[in-house]
mmCIF file of C-alpha atoms in Angstrom:
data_model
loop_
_atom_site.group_PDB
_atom_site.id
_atom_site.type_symbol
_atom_site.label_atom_id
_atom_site.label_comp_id
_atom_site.label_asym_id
_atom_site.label_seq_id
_atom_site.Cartn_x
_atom_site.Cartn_y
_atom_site.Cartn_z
ATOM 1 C CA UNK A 1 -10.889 11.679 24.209
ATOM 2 C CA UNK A 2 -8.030 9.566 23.317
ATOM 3 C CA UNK A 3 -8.680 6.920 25.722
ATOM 4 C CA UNK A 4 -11.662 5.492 24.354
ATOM 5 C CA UNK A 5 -9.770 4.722 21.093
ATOM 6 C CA UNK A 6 -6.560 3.103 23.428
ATOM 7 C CA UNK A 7 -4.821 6.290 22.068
ATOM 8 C CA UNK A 8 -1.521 7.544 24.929
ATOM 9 C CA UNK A 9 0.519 9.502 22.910
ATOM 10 C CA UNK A 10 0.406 12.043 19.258
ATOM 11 C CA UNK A 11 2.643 14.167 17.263
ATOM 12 C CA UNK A 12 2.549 17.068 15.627
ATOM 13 C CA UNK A 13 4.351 19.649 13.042
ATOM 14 C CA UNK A 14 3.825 22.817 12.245
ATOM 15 C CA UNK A 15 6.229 23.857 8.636
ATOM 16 C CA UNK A 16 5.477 26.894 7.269
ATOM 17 C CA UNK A 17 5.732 27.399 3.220
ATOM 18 C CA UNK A 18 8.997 28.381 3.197
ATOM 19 C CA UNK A 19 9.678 24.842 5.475
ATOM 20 C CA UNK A 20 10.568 26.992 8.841
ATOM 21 C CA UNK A 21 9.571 24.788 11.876
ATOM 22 C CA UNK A 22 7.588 26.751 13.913
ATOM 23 C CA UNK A 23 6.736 23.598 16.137
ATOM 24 C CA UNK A 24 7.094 20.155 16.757
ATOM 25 C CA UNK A 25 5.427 17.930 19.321
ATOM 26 C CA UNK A 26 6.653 14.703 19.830
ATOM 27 C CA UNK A 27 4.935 12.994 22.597
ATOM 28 C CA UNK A 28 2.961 14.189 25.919
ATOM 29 C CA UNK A 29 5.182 14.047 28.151
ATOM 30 C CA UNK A 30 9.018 14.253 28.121
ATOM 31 C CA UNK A 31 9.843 13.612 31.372
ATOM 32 C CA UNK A 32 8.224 10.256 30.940
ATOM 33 C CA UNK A 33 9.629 9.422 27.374
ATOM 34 C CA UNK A 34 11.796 11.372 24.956
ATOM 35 C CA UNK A 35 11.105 9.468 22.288
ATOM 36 C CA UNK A 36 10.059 12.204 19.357
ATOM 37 C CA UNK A 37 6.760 10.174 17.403
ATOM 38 C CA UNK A 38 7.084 13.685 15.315
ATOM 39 C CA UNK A 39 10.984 12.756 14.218
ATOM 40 C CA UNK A 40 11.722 8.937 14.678
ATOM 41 C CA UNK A 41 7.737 6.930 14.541
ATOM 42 C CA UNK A 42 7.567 5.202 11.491
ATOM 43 C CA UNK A 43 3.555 4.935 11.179
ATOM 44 C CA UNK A 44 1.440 4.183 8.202
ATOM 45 C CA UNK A 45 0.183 7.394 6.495
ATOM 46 C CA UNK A 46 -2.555 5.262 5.272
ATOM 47 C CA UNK A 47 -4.960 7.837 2.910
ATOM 48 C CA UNK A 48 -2.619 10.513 3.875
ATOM 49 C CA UNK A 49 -0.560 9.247 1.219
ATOM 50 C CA UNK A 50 -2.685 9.256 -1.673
ATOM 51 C CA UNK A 51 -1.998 13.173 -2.515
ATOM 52 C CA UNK A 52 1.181 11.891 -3.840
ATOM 53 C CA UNK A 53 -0.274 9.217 -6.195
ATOM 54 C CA UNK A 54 -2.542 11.962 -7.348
ATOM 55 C CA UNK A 55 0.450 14.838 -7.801
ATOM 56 C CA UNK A 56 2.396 11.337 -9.716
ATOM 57 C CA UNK A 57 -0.676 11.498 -12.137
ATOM 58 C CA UNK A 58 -0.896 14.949 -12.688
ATOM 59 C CA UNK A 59 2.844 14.822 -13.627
ATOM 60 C CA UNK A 60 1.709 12.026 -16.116
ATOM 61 C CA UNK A 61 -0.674 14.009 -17.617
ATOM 62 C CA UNK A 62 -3.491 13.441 -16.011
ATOM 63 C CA UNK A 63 -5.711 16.116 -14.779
ATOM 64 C CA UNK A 64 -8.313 16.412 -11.480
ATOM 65 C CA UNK A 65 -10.999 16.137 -14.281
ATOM 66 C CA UNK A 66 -9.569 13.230 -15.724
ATOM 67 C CA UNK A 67 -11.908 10.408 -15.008
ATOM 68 C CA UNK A 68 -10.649 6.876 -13.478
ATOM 69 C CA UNK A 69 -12.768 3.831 -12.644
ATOM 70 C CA UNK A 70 -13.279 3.592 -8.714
ATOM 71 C CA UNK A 71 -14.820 -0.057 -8.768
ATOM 72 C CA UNK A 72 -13.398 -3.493 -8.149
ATOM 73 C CA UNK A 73 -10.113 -4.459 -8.620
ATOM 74 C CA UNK A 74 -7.310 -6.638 -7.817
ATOM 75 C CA UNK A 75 -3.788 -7.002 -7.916
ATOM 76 C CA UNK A 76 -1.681 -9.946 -7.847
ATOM 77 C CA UNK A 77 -3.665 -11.808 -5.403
ATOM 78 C CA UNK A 78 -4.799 -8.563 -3.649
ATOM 79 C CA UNK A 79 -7.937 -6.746 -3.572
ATOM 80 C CA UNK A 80 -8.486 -3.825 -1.675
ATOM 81 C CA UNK A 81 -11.985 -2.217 -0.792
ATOM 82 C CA UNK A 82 -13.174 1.022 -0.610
ATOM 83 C CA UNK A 83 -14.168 2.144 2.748
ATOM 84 C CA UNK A 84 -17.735 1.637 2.512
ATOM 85 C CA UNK A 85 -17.012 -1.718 0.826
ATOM 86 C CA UNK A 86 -18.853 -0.695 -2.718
ATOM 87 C CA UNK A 87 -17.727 0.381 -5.885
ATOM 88 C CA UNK A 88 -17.372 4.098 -6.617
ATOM 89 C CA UNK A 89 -17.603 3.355 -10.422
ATOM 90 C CA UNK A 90 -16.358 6.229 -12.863
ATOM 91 C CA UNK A 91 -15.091 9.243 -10.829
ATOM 92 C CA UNK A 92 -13.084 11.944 -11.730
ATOM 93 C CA UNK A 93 -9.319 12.546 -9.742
ATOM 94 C CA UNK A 94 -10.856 15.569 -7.607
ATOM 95 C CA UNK A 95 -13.648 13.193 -6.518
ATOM 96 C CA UNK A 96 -12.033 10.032 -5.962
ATOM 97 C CA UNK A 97 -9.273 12.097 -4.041
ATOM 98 C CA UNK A 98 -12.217 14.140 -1.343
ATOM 99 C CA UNK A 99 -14.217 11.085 -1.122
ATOM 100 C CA UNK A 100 -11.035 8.852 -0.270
ATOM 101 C CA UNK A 101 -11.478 5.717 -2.998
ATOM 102 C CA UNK A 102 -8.755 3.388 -2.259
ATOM 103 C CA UNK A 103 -9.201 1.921 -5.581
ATOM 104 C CA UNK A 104 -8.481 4.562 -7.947
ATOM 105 C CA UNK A 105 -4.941 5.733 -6.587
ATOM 106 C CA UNK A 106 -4.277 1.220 -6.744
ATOM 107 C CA UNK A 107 -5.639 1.530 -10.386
ATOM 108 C CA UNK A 108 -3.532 4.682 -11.277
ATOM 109 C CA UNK A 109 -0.695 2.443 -9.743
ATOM 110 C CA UNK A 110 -1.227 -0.321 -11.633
ATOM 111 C CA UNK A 111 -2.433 0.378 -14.748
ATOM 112 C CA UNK A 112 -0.644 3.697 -15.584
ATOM 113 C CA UNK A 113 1.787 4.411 -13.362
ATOM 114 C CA UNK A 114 3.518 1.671 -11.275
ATOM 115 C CA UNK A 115 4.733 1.912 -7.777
ATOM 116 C CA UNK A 116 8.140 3.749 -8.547
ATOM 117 C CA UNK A 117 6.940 6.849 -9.501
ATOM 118 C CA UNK A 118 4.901 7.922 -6.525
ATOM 119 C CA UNK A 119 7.633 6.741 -4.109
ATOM 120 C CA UNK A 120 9.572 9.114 -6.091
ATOM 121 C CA UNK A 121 7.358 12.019 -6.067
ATOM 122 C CA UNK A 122 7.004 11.592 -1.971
ATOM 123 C CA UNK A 123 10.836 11.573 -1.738
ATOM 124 C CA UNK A 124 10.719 15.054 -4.197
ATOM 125 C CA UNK A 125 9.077 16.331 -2.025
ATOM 126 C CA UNK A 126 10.904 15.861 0.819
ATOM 127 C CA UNK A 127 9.625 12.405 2.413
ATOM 128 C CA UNK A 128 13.395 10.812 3.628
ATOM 129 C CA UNK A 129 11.437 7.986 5.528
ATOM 130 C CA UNK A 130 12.430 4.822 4.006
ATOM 131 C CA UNK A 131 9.071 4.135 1.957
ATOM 132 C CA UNK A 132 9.187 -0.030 0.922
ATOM 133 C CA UNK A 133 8.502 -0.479 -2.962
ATOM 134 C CA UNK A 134 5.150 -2.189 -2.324
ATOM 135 C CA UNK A 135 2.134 -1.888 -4.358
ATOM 136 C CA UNK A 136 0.075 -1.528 -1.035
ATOM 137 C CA UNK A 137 2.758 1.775 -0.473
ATOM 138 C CA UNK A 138 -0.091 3.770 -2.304
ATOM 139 C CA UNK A 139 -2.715 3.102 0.043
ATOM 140 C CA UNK A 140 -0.088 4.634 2.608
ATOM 141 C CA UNK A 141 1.022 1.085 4.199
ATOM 142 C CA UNK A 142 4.717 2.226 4.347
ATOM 143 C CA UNK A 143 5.788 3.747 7.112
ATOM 144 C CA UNK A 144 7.059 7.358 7.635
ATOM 145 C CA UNK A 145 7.321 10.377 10.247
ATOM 146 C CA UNK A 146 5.133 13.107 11.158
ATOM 147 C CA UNK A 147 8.036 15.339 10.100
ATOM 148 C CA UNK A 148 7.824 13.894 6.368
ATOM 149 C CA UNK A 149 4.707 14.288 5.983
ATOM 150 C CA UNK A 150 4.280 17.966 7.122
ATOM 151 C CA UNK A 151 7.586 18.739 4.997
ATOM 152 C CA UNK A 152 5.927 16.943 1.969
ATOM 153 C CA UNK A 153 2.331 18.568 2.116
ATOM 154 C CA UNK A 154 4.260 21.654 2.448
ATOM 155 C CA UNK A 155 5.297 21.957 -1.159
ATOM 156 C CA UNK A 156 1.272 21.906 -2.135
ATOM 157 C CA UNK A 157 1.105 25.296 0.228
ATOM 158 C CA UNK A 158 4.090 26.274 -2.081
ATOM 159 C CA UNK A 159 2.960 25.628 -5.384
ATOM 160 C CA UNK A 160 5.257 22.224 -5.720
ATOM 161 C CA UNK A 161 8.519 24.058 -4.801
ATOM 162 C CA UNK A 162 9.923 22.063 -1.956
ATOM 163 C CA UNK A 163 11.587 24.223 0.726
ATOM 164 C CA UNK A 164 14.407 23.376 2.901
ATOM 165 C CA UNK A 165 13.308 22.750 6.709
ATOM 166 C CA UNK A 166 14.803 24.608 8.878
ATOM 167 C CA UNK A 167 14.247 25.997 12.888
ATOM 168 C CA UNK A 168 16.955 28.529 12.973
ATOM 169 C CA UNK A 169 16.426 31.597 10.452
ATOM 170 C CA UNK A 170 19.195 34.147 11.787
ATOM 171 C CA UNK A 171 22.462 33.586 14.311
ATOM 172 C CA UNK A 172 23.591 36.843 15.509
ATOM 173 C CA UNK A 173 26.835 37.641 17.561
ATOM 174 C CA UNK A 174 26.596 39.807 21.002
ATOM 175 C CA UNK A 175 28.084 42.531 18.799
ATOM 176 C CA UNK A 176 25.334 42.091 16.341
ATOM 177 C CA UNK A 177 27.019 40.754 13.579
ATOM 178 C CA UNK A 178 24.838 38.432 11.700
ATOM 179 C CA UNK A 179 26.698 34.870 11.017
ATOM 180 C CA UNK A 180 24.277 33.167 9.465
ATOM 181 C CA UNK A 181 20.668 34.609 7.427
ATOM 182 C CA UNK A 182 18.554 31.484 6.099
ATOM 183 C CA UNK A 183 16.918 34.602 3.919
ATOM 184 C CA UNK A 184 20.826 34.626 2.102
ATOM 185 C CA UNK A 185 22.268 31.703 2.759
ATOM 186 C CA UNK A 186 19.805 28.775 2.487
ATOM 187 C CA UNK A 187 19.666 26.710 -0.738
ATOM 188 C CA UNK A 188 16.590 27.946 -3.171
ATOM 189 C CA UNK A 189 13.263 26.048 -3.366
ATOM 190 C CA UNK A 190 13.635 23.340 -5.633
#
């Protein structure tokens, strides 16, 4: 399938709600490349990254009902298009976020939310990928890991509590004493 699209190598994560990693693929084959794409590729999230605008808004007050123009607009010299290239005119949050309009997340941006804000809601949430404080950032131009994002959609599963990732959740001796319980001794969801 891949190789009609030029497409060699994927990654995946699998974080459960509480942010245990029950598995991580970074590339196809290890003995050709252990690279991790899961841990260390820096790739544009691209729509992936609007959930975070929206959760930025919600924290603003907005709500998903709250409606947002989804037509033309432009930016300091930039313009960016919905997908199909037309205007999606007034739309509520819920809307604009299933059909993927590119220009309402810019608009939220813009006009009542700036840039800093959703950067700092994807860090919150657990994104350490260096995101670049760029207005195109909401459109998901900066880069970040597979790892980031999985950790960060995470706290939605959670109800916004962020969990701490983790692969180990108990290190017991050969005598059975338990040194270590991530049940006990792991920070609290923040």
């Amino acid at each position: 399938f891949g190789k009609e699209y030029n497409v060699t190598e994927g990654a995946m994560v699998v974080i459960e709600t509480n942010g245990a990693v029950r598995a991580i693929v970074g590339g196809r084959d290890y003995g050709a490349s252990q690279f991790n794409r899961a841990t260390k590729a820096l790739r544009q999230s691209g729509s992936s990254f609007k959930p975070y605008v929206y959760a930025t808004a919600m924290e603003h007050g907005f709500t998903p009902d709250s409606v947002v123009s989804g037509g033309p607009i432009s930016w300091g010299g930039w313009s960016p298009h919905n997908y199909n290239g037309g205007s999606a005119g007034n739309v509520t949050l819920i809307t604009a976020m299933a059909k993927s309009i590119n220009t309402v997340p810019v608009r939220l941006a813009k006009n009542h939310l700036g840039i800093k804000p959703s950067k700092a809601m994807a860090e919150a949430m657990g994104v350490e990928s260096p995101l670049e404080l760029h207005k195109t950032m909401v459109l998901g131009t900066s880069g970040m890991t597979v790892m980031d994002q999985a950790t960060g959609y995470s706290v939605f599963a959670q109800n916004g509590f962020v969990g701490s990732r983790h692969g180990v959740t108990q290190l017991v001796t050969r005598t059975g004493e338990v040194v270590y319980d991530f049940a006990k001794d792991a920070p609290p969801p923040h």
